[in-house]
Amino acid sequence: MGPDSMVFIFELIASTLLMFLTVYFIICLSDLECDYLNASSCCRKLNKLVVPEAAGHVFATLFLIIGFHYWIILLNVPLIVWHFYCISHIPKGNTGRYDPTEIHNRNVLRNFQKEAFVKLAWYLILFFVYLYSMIYSLVKGE
């Protein structure tokens, strides 16, 4: 098993964890929509995970840089830019990315849900790219 295979195994694990984290976001937002969860506790839970999600994605992409897989890095860049955009454009006075007073607006909640589904699809696509790349590197290495 070569170093490329190890990089892609790590990427598979990282993308799986990021998918689970995104599913957690979707569940919390849908619970909020159905009034199973109040806005302040939902936003508190989600705000704790915004920076770790971005950091996890950046950390996983650093392994691709170490492995010199530049074309796959290009697939990761748009979502990394989106993470940093969202973190850097939090309005003053808000408690974080998810604010309990603004999330009651149905359009804001819907936009957060759409964003979570798009991120889930993105991580799923990356998962299969990593899986294919891992299999290819294992076959090529034999």
mmCIF file of C-alpha atoms in Angstrom:
data_model
loop_
_atom_site.group_PDB
_atom_site.id
_atom_site.type_symbol
_atom_site.label_atom_id
_atom_site.label_comp_id
_atom_site.label_asym_id
_atom_site.label_seq_id
_atom_site.Cartn_x
_atom_site.Cartn_y
_atom_site.Cartn_z
ATOM 1 C CA MET A 1 0.000 0.000 0.000
ATOM 2 C CA GLY A 2 1.596 3.223 -1.193
ATOM 3 C CA PRO A 3 1.450 6.738 0.191
ATOM 4 C CA ASP A 4 -1.275 7.709 -2.305
ATOM 5 C CA SER A 5 -3.506 4.964 -0.955
ATOM 6 C CA MET A 6 -2.948 6.142 2.595
ATOM 7 C CA VAL A 7 -3.814 9.724 1.642
ATOM 8 C CA PHE A 8 -7.053 8.611 0.035
ATOM 9 C CA ILE A 9 -7.983 6.349 2.943
ATOM 10 C CA PHE A 10 -7.574 9.351 5.247
ATOM 11 C CA GLU A 11 -9.662 11.454 2.838
ATOM 12 C CA LEU A 12 -12.403 8.810 2.845
ATOM 13 C CA ILE A 13 -12.518 8.882 6.629
ATOM 14 C CA ALA A 14 -12.488 12.694 6.716
ATOM 15 C CA SER A 15 -15.240 13.025 4.116
ATOM 16 C CA THR A 16 -17.345 10.455 5.980
ATOM 17 C CA LEU A 17 -17.003 12.454 9.198
ATOM 18 C CA LEU A 18 -17.882 15.672 7.365
ATOM 19 C CA MET A 19 -20.957 13.990 5.869
ATOM 20 C CA PHE A 20 -22.103 12.864 9.324
ATOM 21 C CA LEU A 21 -21.567 16.375 10.625
ATOM 22 C CA THR A 22 -23.637 17.796 7.765
ATOM 23 C CA VAL A 23 -26.399 15.266 8.424
ATOM 24 C CA TYR A 24 -26.393 16.477 12.042
ATOM 25 C CA PHE A 25 -26.872 20.037 10.742
ATOM 26 C CA ILE A 26 -29.803 18.866 8.604
ATOM 27 C CA ILE A 27 -31.406 17.034 11.530
ATOM 28 C CA CYS A 28 -31.065 20.021 13.871
ATOM 29 C CA LEU A 29 -32.503 22.408 11.291
ATOM 30 C CA SER A 30 -35.418 20.106 10.509
ATOM 31 C CA ASP A 31 -36.101 19.662 14.244
ATOM 32 C CA LEU A 32 -36.164 23.439 14.550
ATOM 33 C CA GLU A 33 -38.563 23.687 11.630
ATOM 34 C CA CYS A 34 -40.909 21.154 13.236
ATOM 35 C CA ASP A 35 -40.666 22.848 16.655
ATOM 36 C CA TYR A 36 -39.007 19.850 18.298
ATOM 37 C CA LEU A 37 -36.080 22.088 19.257
ATOM 38 C CA ASN A 38 -36.052 25.717 20.310
ATOM 39 C CA ALA A 39 -34.057 28.251 18.320
ATOM 40 C CA SER A 40 -31.493 29.154 20.959
ATOM 41 C CA SER A 41 -30.437 25.567 21.691
ATOM 42 C CA CYS A 42 -30.370 24.692 17.993
ATOM 43 C CA CYS A 43 -28.214 27.700 17.123
ATOM 44 C CA ARG A 44 -25.923 27.067 20.083
ATOM 45 C CA LYS A 45 -25.359 23.468 18.930
ATOM 46 C CA LEU A 46 -24.764 24.441 15.319
ATOM 47 C CA ASN A 47 -22.535 27.432 16.056
ATOM 48 C CA LYS A 48 -20.186 25.174 18.023
ATOM 49 C CA LEU A 49 -19.656 23.070 14.893
ATOM 50 C CA VAL A 50 -19.191 25.747 12.210
ATOM 51 C CA VAL A 51 -15.471 26.321 12.779
ATOM 52 C CA PRO A 52 -14.612 22.618 13.359
ATOM 53 C CA GLU A 53 -16.325 21.735 10.073
ATOM 54 C CA ALA A 54 -14.293 24.318 8.167
ATOM 55 C CA ALA A 55 -11.099 23.309 9.974
ATOM 56 C CA GLY A 56 -11.719 19.638 9.211
ATOM 57 C CA HIS A 57 -12.212 20.370 5.561
ATOM 58 C CA VAL A 58 -9.049 22.497 5.410
ATOM 59 C CA PHE A 59 -7.057 19.870 7.316
ATOM 60 C CA ALA A 60 -8.214 17.132 4.929
ATOM 61 C CA THR A 61 -7.268 19.294 1.959
ATOM 62 C CA LEU A 62 -3.777 19.809 3.389
ATOM 63 C CA PHE A 63 -3.221 16.061 3.069
ATOM 64 C CA LEU A 64 -4.046 16.346 -0.624
ATOM 65 C CA ILE A 65 -1.439 19.089 -0.936
ATOM 66 C CA ILE A 66 1.120 16.840 0.751
ATOM 67 C CA GLY A 67 0.186 14.049 -1.669
ATOM 68 C CA PHE A 68 0.424 16.389 -4.716
ATOM 69 C CA HIS A 69 -3.162 15.713 -5.862
ATOM 70 C CA TYR A 70 -3.793 19.148 -7.255
ATOM 71 C CA TRP A 71 -6.794 18.348 -9.465
ATOM 72 C CA ILE A 72 -8.661 16.983 -6.437
ATOM 73 C CA ILE A 73 -7.675 20.066 -4.436
ATOM 74 C CA LEU A 74 -9.526 22.121 -7.047
ATOM 75 C CA LEU A 75 -12.706 20.225 -6.127
ATOM 76 C CA ASN A 76 -12.239 21.214 -2.480
ATOM 77 C CA VAL A 77 -11.447 24.899 -3.001
ATOM 78 C CA PRO A 78 -15.014 26.187 -3.649
ATOM 79 C CA LEU A 79 -16.353 24.716 -0.412
ATOM 80 C CA ILE A 80 -13.364 25.980 1.584
ATOM 81 C CA VAL A 81 -13.932 29.454 0.160
ATOM 82 C CA TRP A 82 -17.620 29.184 1.104
ATOM 83 C CA HIS A 83 -16.726 28.174 4.681
ATOM 84 C CA PHE A 84 -14.392 31.134 5.094
ATOM 85 C CA TYR A 85 -16.906 33.488 3.489
ATOM 86 C CA CYS A 86 -19.634 32.400 5.909
ATOM 87 C CA ILE A 87 -17.366 32.643 8.947
ATOM 88 C CA SER A 88 -15.962 36.048 7.996
ATOM 89 C CA HIS A 89 -19.341 37.605 7.150
ATOM 90 C CA ILE A 90 -21.159 37.036 10.433
ATOM 91 C CA PRO A 91 -23.036 40.297 11.181
ATOM 92 C CA LYS A 92 -22.100 42.171 14.323
ATOM 93 C CA GLY A 93 -24.479 41.475 17.164
ATOM 94 C CA ASN A 94 -25.253 37.915 16.046
ATOM 95 C CA THR A 95 -24.328 35.042 18.325
ATOM 96 C CA GLY A 96 -22.650 33.225 15.438
ATOM 97 C CA ARG A 97 -23.405 31.954 11.962
ATOM 98 C CA TYR A 98 -26.769 30.741 13.181
ATOM 99 C CA ASP A 99 -28.580 33.445 15.140
ATOM 100 C CA PRO A 100 -31.731 32.520 17.121
ATOM 101 C CA THR A 101 -33.508 35.790 16.342
ATOM 102 C CA GLU A 102 -32.969 35.565 12.583
ATOM 103 C CA ILE A 103 -33.453 31.832 12.128
ATOM 104 C CA HIS A 104 -37.188 32.180 12.853
ATOM 105 C CA ASN A 105 -37.539 33.765 9.430
ATOM 106 C CA ARG A 106 -38.667 30.951 7.163
ATOM 107 C CA ASN A 107 -36.455 32.095 4.276
ATOM 108 C CA VAL A 108 -33.357 32.102 6.470
ATOM 109 C CA LEU A 109 -34.142 28.623 7.766
ATOM 110 C CA ARG A 110 -34.802 27.339 4.241
ATOM 111 C CA ASN A 111 -31.516 28.818 3.007
ATOM 112 C CA PHE A 112 -29.607 27.100 5.817
ATOM 113 C CA GLN A 113 -31.319 23.821 4.953
ATOM 114 C CA LYS A 114 -30.502 24.199 1.255
ATOM 115 C CA GLU A 115 -26.908 25.000 2.121
ATOM 116 C CA ALA A 116 -26.669 21.873 4.282
ATOM 117 C CA PHE A 117 -28.071 19.681 1.499
ATOM 118 C CA VAL A 118 -25.667 21.158 -1.051
ATOM 119 C CA LYS A 119 -22.742 20.553 1.315
ATOM 120 C CA LEU A 120 -23.937 16.983 1.850
ATOM 121 C CA ALA A 121 -24.056 16.399 -1.906
ATOM 122 C CA TRP A 122 -20.600 17.972 -2.284
ATOM 123 C CA TYR A 123 -19.115 15.730 0.420
ATOM 124 C CA LEU A 124 -20.802 12.708 -1.143
ATOM 125 C CA ILE A 125 -19.280 13.498 -4.542
ATOM 126 C CA LEU A 126 -15.876 13.978 -2.918
ATOM 127 C CA PHE A 127 -16.302 10.664 -1.105
ATOM 128 C CA PHE A 128 -16.752 8.813 -4.379
ATOM 129 C CA VAL A 129 -13.858 10.694 -5.993
ATOM 130 C CA TYR A 130 -11.639 9.649 -3.082
ATOM 131 C CA LEU A 131 -12.926 6.085 -3.265
ATOM 132 C CA TYR A 132 -12.194 5.878 -6.983
ATOM 133 C CA SER A 133 -8.757 7.434 -6.497
ATOM 134 C CA MET A 134 -7.930 5.023 -3.686
ATOM 135 C CA ILE A 135 -8.942 2.000 -5.753
ATOM 136 C CA TYR A 136 -7.009 3.344 -8.733
ATOM 137 C CA SER A 137 -3.881 3.895 -6.654
ATOM 138 C CA LEU A 138 -4.154 0.407 -5.159
ATOM 139 C CA VAL A 139 -4.544 -1.230 -8.573
ATOM 140 C CA LYS A 140 -1.798 0.907 -10.094
ATOM 141 C CA GLY A 141 0.544 0.086 -7.221
ATOM 142 C CA GLU A 142 0.345 -3.704 -7.738
#
